[in-house]
Short mmCIF file of C-alpha atoms and ligand atoms in Angstrom, two decimals:
data_model
loop_
_atom_site.label_atom_id
_atom_site.label_comp_id
_atom_site.label_asym_id
_atom_site.label_seq_id
_atom_site.Cartn_x
_atom_site.Cartn_y
_atom_site.Cartn_z
CA MET A 1359 -20.20 -22.17 -14.89
CA ASN A 1360 -20.26 -22.67 -11.06
CA ALA A 1361 -17.71 -21.39 -8.88
CA GLU A 1362 -15.90 -24.23 -7.95
CA LEU A 1363 -14.75 -24.96 -12.47
CA GLN A 1364 -14.65 -21.23 -12.44
CA LEU A 1365 -11.66 -21.20 -9.83
CA SER A 1366 -9.79 -24.17 -11.43
CA ALA A 1367 -10.27 -22.60 -14.60
CA THR A 1368 -8.48 -19.39 -13.06
CA LEU A 1369 -5.84 -21.73 -11.66
CA GLU A 1370 -5.20 -22.96 -14.38
CA SER A 1371 -4.81 -19.82 -16.19
CA THR A 1372 -2.46 -18.68 -13.47
CA ASN A 1373 0.42 -21.38 -15.14
CA GLY A 1374 0.21 -18.99 -18.12
CA VAL A 1375 2.25 -16.11 -18.08
CA SER A 1376 0.06 -12.82 -17.23
CA PRO A 1377 -3.37 -14.49 -16.58
CA GLN A 1378 -6.36 -11.66 -16.49
CA TRP A 1379 -8.50 -11.79 -14.12
CA THR A 1380 -12.03 -10.78 -14.14
CA ARG A 1381 -14.47 -10.02 -11.79
CA GLU A 1382 -16.31 -13.73 -11.87
CA SER A 1383 -13.61 -15.37 -11.56
CA ALA A 1384 -11.64 -12.91 -8.56
CA GLN A 1385 -15.38 -13.31 -7.06
CA ALA A 1386 -14.95 -17.12 -7.04
CA VAL A 1387 -12.02 -16.78 -5.49
CA HIS A 1388 -13.31 -14.36 -2.34
CA ASP A 1389 -16.49 -16.22 -1.76
CA LEU A 1390 -14.30 -19.58 -1.17
CA PRO A 1391 -15.17 -20.86 2.17
CA PHE A 1392 -12.80 -19.31 4.71
CA ASN A 1393 -11.25 -22.49 5.77
CA ASP A 1394 -10.37 -22.82 1.33
CA LEU A 1395 -9.60 -19.37 0.87
CA LEU A 1396 -6.97 -19.41 3.89
CA PHE A 1397 -5.63 -22.36 2.99
CA ARG A 1398 -5.13 -21.60 -0.77
CA ALA A 1399 -3.65 -17.96 -0.12
CA GLN A 1400 -1.18 -19.42 2.96
CA THR A 1401 -0.27 -22.36 -0.27
CA ILE A 1402 0.49 -19.44 -2.70
CA HIS A 1403 2.32 -17.44 -0.18
CA ARG A 1404 4.44 -20.41 0.83
CA GLU A 1405 5.47 -20.48 -2.68
CA ASN A 1406 6.35 -17.35 -2.86
CA PHE A 1407 8.01 -15.87 0.20
CA ASP A 1408 9.17 -17.33 3.83
CA PRO A 1409 6.42 -17.47 5.60
CA ASN A 1410 7.33 -15.85 9.01
CA ARG A 1411 8.87 -13.25 7.89
CA VAL A 1412 7.27 -9.66 7.67
CA GLN A 1413 9.04 -6.31 6.36
CA LEU A 1414 8.85 -3.70 8.59
CA SER A 1415 8.50 -0.58 6.60
CA ARG A 1416 8.96 3.03 7.87
CA LEU A 1417 6.96 5.92 6.65
CA LEU A 1418 7.49 10.45 6.66
CA SER A 1419 5.34 12.59 6.07
CA ILE A 1420 8.21 14.93 4.34
CA LYS A 1421 5.72 17.86 3.78
CA THR A 1422 2.48 17.37 5.50
CA GLY A 1423 -0.98 19.37 4.76
CA GLY A 1424 -2.54 21.67 2.49
CA CYS A 1425 -3.08 19.41 -0.74
CA PRO A 1426 -5.18 20.73 -3.50
CA GLU A 1427 -6.42 17.15 -3.89
CA ASP A 1428 -10.23 16.73 -2.34
CA CYS A 1429 -9.36 12.74 -1.62
CA GLY A 1430 -12.57 11.97 0.78
CA TYR A 1431 -10.83 10.10 3.91
CA CYS A 1432 -7.22 12.51 3.74
CA SER A 1433 -6.00 14.83 6.76
CA GLN A 1434 -4.06 15.99 4.90
CA SER A 1435 -6.61 17.97 2.01
CA ALA A 1436 -6.86 22.24 2.18
CA HIS A 1437 -11.13 21.22 1.10
CA HIS A 1438 -11.31 19.55 4.62
CA GLN A 1439 -11.25 20.81 8.25
CA SER A 1440 -9.10 18.22 10.09
CA GLY A 1441 -7.13 20.71 11.90
CA LEU A 1442 -3.85 19.62 10.80
CA LYS A 1443 -0.96 22.59 10.39
CA ALA A 1444 0.66 22.36 7.07
CA SER A 1445 3.88 22.40 7.12
CA LYS A 1446 6.87 23.16 4.29
CA LEU A 1447 8.80 20.39 2.42
CA MET A 1448 11.84 19.06 5.49
CA GLU A 1449 14.86 19.56 5.74
CA VAL A 1450 17.04 17.18 3.79
CA GLU A 1451 19.25 16.88 6.61
CA ARG A 1452 16.58 16.09 9.02
CA VAL A 1453 14.80 13.50 6.31
CA ILE A 1454 18.32 11.44 6.46
CA ALA A 1455 18.56 11.43 9.98
CA GLU A 1456 15.08 10.14 10.43
CA ALA A 1457 15.39 7.53 8.60
CA ARG A 1458 18.76 6.56 10.26
CA LYS A 1459 16.59 6.28 13.49
CA ALA A 1460 14.28 3.51 11.74
CA ARG A 1461 17.10 1.51 10.23
CA ASP A 1462 18.42 1.27 13.72
CA ALA A 1463 15.29 0.54 14.96
CA GLY A 1464 14.99 -2.58 12.44
CA ALA A 1465 13.15 -0.99 9.15
CA THR A 1466 14.68 -2.29 6.10
CA ARG A 1467 12.46 -0.23 4.27
CA TYR A 1468 11.56 3.87 4.00
CA CYS A 1469 8.81 5.77 2.40
CA MET A 1470 8.62 8.97 2.18
CA GLY A 1471 4.95 11.23 1.19
CA ALA A 1472 4.39 14.53 0.39
CA ALA A 1473 1.14 15.79 0.18
CA TRP A 1474 0.76 17.50 -3.46
CA ARG A 1475 -1.41 16.93 -6.55
CA SER A 1476 1.83 16.38 -8.39
CA LEU A 1477 5.80 17.27 -8.26
CA LYS A 1478 7.11 20.47 -8.91
CA GLU A 1479 10.75 21.23 -10.50
CA ARG A 1480 11.82 23.58 -7.88
CA ASP A 1481 11.16 20.20 -5.35
CA MET A 1482 13.54 18.33 -7.71
CA ASP A 1483 17.31 18.73 -6.33
CA ALA A 1484 16.04 17.94 -2.66
CA LEU A 1485 14.44 15.25 -3.39
CA VAL A 1486 16.87 13.44 -4.80
CA ALA A 1487 19.24 14.51 -2.31
CA MET A 1488 16.66 12.25 0.57
CA VAL A 1489 16.44 9.84 -2.24
CA GLU A 1490 20.30 9.31 -2.52
CA GLY A 1491 20.94 9.44 1.14
CA VAL A 1492 18.24 7.27 2.38
CA LYS A 1493 19.47 4.74 -0.30
CA ALA A 1494 23.25 4.99 1.43
CA LEU A 1495 21.92 4.21 4.61
CA GLY A 1496 21.39 0.27 2.81
CA MET A 1497 17.86 0.71 2.85
CA GLU A 1498 14.91 0.32 0.31
CA THR A 1499 13.69 3.56 -0.71
CA CYS A 1500 10.17 4.53 -1.67
CA MET A 1501 8.38 7.98 -1.72
CA THR A 1502 4.90 8.72 -2.82
CA LEU A 1503 4.31 12.55 -4.35
CA GLY A 1504 1.31 12.80 -6.31
CA MET A 1505 1.40 12.47 -9.73
CA LEU A 1506 4.54 12.32 -11.99
CA ASP A 1507 5.74 12.79 -15.24
CA LEU A 1508 7.77 9.69 -17.71
CA ASP A 1509 10.67 12.60 -17.05
CA GLN A 1510 10.53 13.22 -13.42
CA ALA A 1511 10.09 9.25 -13.12
CA GLN A 1512 13.06 9.00 -14.47
CA ARG A 1513 15.56 10.99 -12.53
CA LEU A 1514 14.04 9.66 -9.64
CA LYS A 1515 15.00 6.70 -11.02
CA GLN A 1516 18.60 7.45 -11.43
CA ALA A 1517 18.82 8.92 -8.10
CA GLY A 1518 18.39 5.69 -6.82
CA LEU A 1519 15.01 5.48 -5.95
CA ASP A 1520 13.50 1.79 -5.77
CA TYR A 1521 9.61 2.15 -5.62
CA TYR A 1522 6.89 4.59 -6.00
CA ASN A 1523 3.41 5.09 -4.12
CA HIS A 1524 0.44 5.90 -6.02
CA ASN A 1525 -2.53 4.39 -5.02
CA ILE A 1526 -6.11 3.68 -7.09
CA ASP A 1527 -7.72 3.60 -3.68
CA THR A 1528 -10.72 1.85 -4.22
CA SER A 1529 -12.15 0.58 -7.80
CA GLU A 1530 -13.12 3.15 -10.93
CA ARG A 1531 -16.36 2.86 -10.18
CA TYR A 1532 -16.57 4.36 -6.59
CA TYR A 1533 -13.59 6.40 -7.38
CA ALA A 1534 -15.44 9.22 -8.33
CA GLU A 1535 -16.92 9.48 -5.10
CA ILE A 1536 -14.24 9.36 -2.66
CA ILE A 1537 -11.68 11.68 -5.06
CA SER A 1538 -12.88 14.83 -7.64
CA THR A 1539 -9.56 16.55 -8.47
CA ARG A 1540 -7.86 14.01 -10.26
CA THR A 1541 -9.43 10.88 -11.98
CA PHE A 1542 -9.29 7.34 -12.27
CA ALA A 1543 -7.33 7.40 -15.74
CA ASP A 1544 -4.64 9.90 -14.28
CA ARG A 1545 -3.69 7.83 -12.00
CA LEU A 1546 -3.19 4.74 -14.29
CA ASP A 1547 -0.94 7.46 -16.02
CA THR A 1548 1.15 8.37 -13.26
CA LEU A 1549 1.53 4.65 -12.68
CA ALA A 1550 2.82 3.68 -16.33
CA ASN A 1551 5.38 6.83 -16.24
CA VAL A 1552 7.06 5.01 -13.32
CA ARG A 1553 6.73 1.51 -14.63
CA ASP A 1554 8.39 3.06 -17.81
CA SER A 1555 11.32 4.64 -15.71
CA GLY A 1556 12.32 0.96 -14.29
CA ILE A 1557 11.01 2.07 -10.93
CA LYS A 1558 9.18 -0.16 -8.60
CA VAL A 1559 5.38 -0.17 -8.91
CA CYS A 1560 3.74 0.47 -5.43
CA CYS A 1561 0.28 0.82 -5.71
CA GLY A 1562 -2.97 -0.61 -3.43
CA GLY A 1563 -6.18 0.93 -2.13
CA ILE A 1564 -8.52 1.53 0.80
CA VAL A 1565 -11.22 -0.29 2.11
CA GLY A 1566 -14.07 0.47 4.73
CA MET A 1567 -14.66 3.49 2.91
CA GLY A 1568 -18.18 2.53 2.51
CA GLU A 1569 -17.68 0.40 -0.73
CA GLU A 1570 -19.29 -2.72 -2.08
CA LYS A 1571 -17.83 -6.07 -2.12
CA ALA A 1572 -17.60 -6.01 -5.64
CA ASP A 1573 -15.58 -2.43 -5.15
CA ARG A 1574 -12.85 -4.19 -3.22
CA ILE A 1575 -12.53 -7.29 -6.48
CA ASP A 1576 -13.01 -4.65 -8.86
CA MET A 1577 -9.70 -3.25 -7.47
CA LEU A 1578 -8.16 -5.93 -7.07
CA VAL A 1579 -9.06 -7.17 -10.24
CA THR A 1580 -7.62 -3.44 -11.80
CA LEU A 1581 -4.02 -4.39 -9.92
CA ALA A 1582 -3.59 -7.87 -11.14
CA ASN A 1583 -4.51 -6.96 -14.71
CA LEU A 1584 -2.00 -4.02 -14.90
CA PRO A 1585 1.13 -4.55 -17.45
CA GLU A 1586 2.49 -6.23 -14.84
CA PRO A 1587 1.31 -6.60 -12.03
CA PRO A 1588 2.64 -4.11 -9.02
CA ASP A 1589 5.82 -5.26 -6.83
CA SER A 1590 3.95 -4.30 -3.56
CA VAL A 1591 0.18 -3.51 -2.74
CA PRO A 1592 -0.98 -1.57 0.21
CA ILE A 1593 -4.06 -2.06 1.09
CA ASN A 1594 -5.36 0.24 4.23
CA MET A 1595 -8.38 0.52 6.27
CA LEU A 1596 -9.99 3.54 6.32
CA ILE A 1597 -8.79 5.53 9.70
CA PRO A 1598 -11.76 7.57 9.83
CA ILE A 1599 -10.55 11.01 10.48
CA GLU A 1600 -12.52 14.02 12.16
CA GLY A 1601 -13.54 16.48 9.67
CA THR A 1602 -13.41 14.42 6.09
CA PRO A 1603 -16.58 13.96 4.74
CA LEU A 1604 -15.77 9.75 5.76
CA VAL A 1605 -15.25 10.30 8.89
CA GLU A 1606 -18.84 8.40 9.08
CA ALA A 1607 -18.01 5.60 7.09
CA GLU A 1608 -19.27 2.00 7.22
CA PRO A 1609 -16.67 -0.25 8.91
CA ILE A 1610 -15.42 -3.52 7.23
CA GLU A 1611 -16.00 -6.37 8.60
CA PRO A 1612 -12.86 -8.01 10.53
CA ILE A 1613 -13.42 -11.14 8.24
CA GLU A 1614 -13.81 -9.71 5.04
CA PHE A 1615 -11.05 -7.67 5.51
CA VAL A 1616 -8.92 -10.64 5.31
CA ARG A 1617 -10.62 -11.49 2.61
CA THR A 1618 -10.01 -9.15 0.74
CA ILE A 1619 -6.37 -9.44 2.15
CA ALA A 1620 -5.88 -12.68 0.95
CA LEU A 1621 -7.39 -12.39 -2.84
CA ALA A 1622 -5.17 -9.86 -3.04
CA ARG A 1623 -2.42 -12.96 -2.19
CA ILE A 1624 -3.79 -15.03 -4.32
CA MET A 1625 -3.64 -12.91 -7.49
CA MET A 1626 -0.87 -11.17 -7.01
CA PRO A 1627 1.29 -14.27 -5.56
CA LYS A 1628 4.45 -12.85 -5.73
CA SER A 1629 3.72 -9.02 -4.84
CA HIS A 1630 4.33 -7.53 -1.03
CA VAL A 1631 1.77 -7.03 0.43
CA ARG A 1632 1.00 -4.50 2.56
CA LEU A 1633 -1.11 -4.58 5.92
CA SER A 1634 -0.93 -0.09 6.03
CA ALA A 1635 -3.38 1.65 7.65
CA GLY A 1636 -5.99 0.84 10.01
CA ARG A 1637 -3.94 -1.32 12.71
CA MET A 1638 -4.54 0.72 15.61
CA ALA A 1639 -8.60 -0.69 15.23
CA MET A 1640 -7.30 -4.59 14.63
CA SER A 1641 -7.12 -6.72 17.44
CA ASP A 1642 -3.68 -8.97 17.08
CA GLU A 1643 -6.04 -12.23 16.61
CA MET A 1644 -7.24 -9.70 13.02
CA GLN A 1645 -4.01 -8.92 12.31
CA ALA A 1646 -1.95 -13.13 13.08
CA LEU A 1647 -4.71 -13.81 10.08
CA CYS A 1648 -3.63 -11.46 8.23
CA PHE A 1649 -0.50 -12.45 8.37
CA PHE A 1650 -2.10 -15.87 7.51
CA ALA A 1651 -3.44 -14.68 4.48
CA GLY A 1652 -0.39 -13.45 3.12
CA ALA A 1653 0.02 -9.87 4.18
CA ASN A 1654 4.28 -9.63 4.84
CA SER A 1655 4.71 -6.10 5.21
CA ILE A 1656 3.44 -3.39 8.04
CA PHE A 1657 4.22 0.00 8.88
CA VAL A 1658 6.25 0.32 12.37
CA GLY A 1659 6.55 3.38 14.37
CA ASP A 1660 3.87 5.54 16.34
CA THR A 1661 2.85 7.87 13.28
CA LEU A 1662 1.83 6.74 9.76
CA LEU A 1663 1.91 9.69 7.59
CA THR A 1664 -0.35 11.82 10.51
CA ALA A 1665 -2.39 9.16 11.93
CA GLU A 1666 -1.47 6.84 15.14
CA ASN A 1667 0.25 3.68 14.58
CA PRO A 1668 0.58 0.95 17.10
CA GLY A 1669 4.21 1.67 18.76
CA GLU A 1670 7.25 -0.90 18.38
CA ASP A 1671 6.99 -2.45 21.89
CA LYS A 1672 3.21 -3.72 20.47
CA ASP A 1673 4.24 -4.67 17.46
CA SER A 1674 7.67 -6.80 18.43
CA ALA A 1675 5.44 -8.42 21.51
CA LEU A 1676 2.79 -9.63 18.62
CA PHE A 1677 5.70 -10.49 16.47
CA ARG A 1678 7.26 -12.59 19.30
CA ARG A 1679 4.23 -14.30 20.06
CA LEU A 1680 3.33 -15.41 16.25
CA GLY A 1681 6.98 -16.58 16.26
CA ILE A 1682 7.34 -13.79 13.18
CA LYS A 1683 11.16 -11.77 12.18
CA PRO A 1684 11.35 -8.96 10.39
CA PHE A 1685 12.89 -8.91 6.79
CA ALA A 1686 16.97 -9.11 7.24
CA ARG A 1687 18.28 -5.76 5.49
CA GLU A 1688 20.07 -7.03 2.40
CA ALA A 1689 23.82 -7.26 2.48
CA ARG A 1690 25.73 -4.18 1.07
N1 LIG B 794 -0.10 12.43 -1.79
C1 LIG B 794 0.39 11.52 -2.31
C2 LIG B 794 -1.21 11.03 -3.19
O1 LIG B 794 -2.04 10.75 -2.48
O2 LIG B 794 -0.22 9.74 -4.07
C3 LIG B 794 1.13 10.80 -1.07
C4 LIG B 794 0.55 10.66 0.77
S1 LIG B 794 -1.40 9.21 0.60
C5 LIG B 794 -1.77 10.12 1.84
C6 LIG B 794 -0.80 7.94 0.18
C7 LIG B 794 -2.14 6.87 0.45
O3 LIG B 794 -2.49 6.49 1.60
C8 LIG B 794 -3.45 7.51 0.16
O4 LIG B 794 -3.76 6.77 -1.60
C9 LIG B 794 -4.65 6.57 0.48
O5 LIG B 794 -4.57 5.31 0.31
C10 LIG B 794 -3.72 6.14 2.00
N2 LIG B 794 -4.37 6.91 3.10
C11 LIG B 794 -4.64 8.19 3.18
N3 LIG B 794 -5.63 8.35 4.11
C12 LIG B 794 -6.06 7.68 4.92
C13 LIG B 794 -6.41 7.03 5.73
N4 LIG B 794 -7.64 7.90 6.34
N5 LIG B 794 -7.52 5.58 5.58
C14 LIG B 794 -6.18 4.73 5.46
N6 LIG B 794 -6.01 5.17 4.22
C15 LIG B 794 -5.50 6.73 3.84
C1 LIG B 795 -0.24 3.49 1.40
O1 LIG B 795 -0.90 2.91 1.19
N1 LIG B 795 -0.32 3.66 2.94
C2 LIG B 795 0.57 4.36 3.13
C3 LIG B 795 1.45 4.74 2.11
N2 LIG B 795 0.52 4.18 1.13
C4 LIG B 795 2.01 6.03 2.22
C5 LIG B 795 -0.23 6.03 4.05
C6 LIG B 795 -0.95 5.99 5.26
C7 LIG B 795 -1.36 7.06 5.68
C8 LIG B 795 -2.92 6.31 6.41
C9 LIG B 795 -2.87 8.10 6.95
C10 LIG B 795 -2.34 8.91 7.79
O2 LIG B 795 -1.37 8.64 8.36
O3 LIG B 795 -2.67 10.25 7.39
FE1 LIG B 796 -3.61 14.98 -1.29
FE2 LIG B 796 -2.73 12.34 -1.30
FE3 LIG B 796 -4.25 13.49 0.65
FE4 LIG B 796 -4.83 13.34 -1.72
S1 LIG B 796 -4.42 11.25 -0.24
S2 LIG B 796 -5.40 14.51 -0.42
S3 LIG B 796 -3.15 13.68 -2.94
S4 LIG B 796 -2.05 14.29 0.55
#
C-alpha cells in the first residue's frame, strides 16, 4: 500500500473503538509533508481540546538523588557522577506548602517525584498524607516513585491520587542501551498495576537520546496500543547532564521534535500531550509549533526535578504573545 492509502486506512480505522497502530501506519503519518502533518494534528487537537489552553503543571522532587537505577540520562542515578547531592524524603508539611505556592501561581496539576527503584512500605503513610494534602488544595495530583505493585497502587488511589507517571522512555529495542537495572517489561507491569487500580496513567518518554526515527515511532506505537492509551503523555527532550553517559548524545533536530509531538497527538487524540523536559533549549518559535502540533501542558517554575526550566516570567510572556491561556482550575 502506498503511504497515502495506508494513511487513509489508518484514519478510517480510528473511527473504531481501539485502533491498533503499526510501525508502518504510524510512519506514514510521521512522514507526511510537514504542513499536512501539522494541519491533521491541529484538526484532531481542536476536536478534543480547546486549542488556546495549555495546562500549567508543577514538579517537586520529594526525594532527590542516590537512585539505585542506572538510567543513562538521569542526574539522580547513583551510578553516575553528576555532582547532585542526595536527600531524604521531604516532610509532608513542606510538600503541601510548596504545592500551595504553585497553586497560587496558577498551576492546576502537581507532580511529586522520588528517585526510587520502587516504593517502600515505610514511606506509604507520608505519601498518602501528601496526596491528601495536595488534593485538598484543589489540584490534580500526580506521583512518580518508580515501580509499584497493585496493592500499593490501590492505596494511592484511595488517598486520591489522580495520575501516576511511569515512562517507557523509548522503544523496546533502544531501551536496553539506556537502562540495564530494570526491563521494558517491568515498566509495562507497573503500568498495568496503575491502570488496574483506577489511577490514570501518565506515560511517555525522552527523545534526543541518540535513538533513530524508528525508535521514536515505535515508542508511540507501544503507548497508543496499550489496553487504553495513557491519559497523559509527557514528551521530554533530553537535557544533557554532565557526568551521565548520555551527555554527548546527538540532539534531536527541532522539526523532528515537532513531528514527534504531532504524531503523539494524532495517535492519542484524547490524551494530554505534555511538552515536558528540555524547554530551556527550545526557542519560542519551536514551542509555538509544539502547541500548534497539539501539546497542551507544560511544567512551570525555575526547576523541573533537578534541572533548570524557563521561569514564570518567560512563560507568561510567551503565552501572552501566543494568546494562550492556562487551564482553569476545576470549581470545587
Ligand atoms: N524515579 C522515577 C522513575 O524513573 O520512574 C521518577 C523520576 S524520573 C526523573 C521521571 C522521568 O523524567 C524519566 O522517566 C524521564 O523520562 C524523565 N527525565 C529524567 N531525566 C531527564 C533528562 N535529563 N532529560 C529529559 N528527561 C528526563
Ligand atoms: C516526565 O516525563 N518528565 C518530568 C516528569 N515526568 C516527572 C521530569 C523531567 C525531569 C527532567 C530532569 C530533571 O529535572 O532532573
Ligand atoms: Fe532513578 Fe528515575 Fe532517575 Fe531512573 S529516571 S535513575 S529510576 S530517578
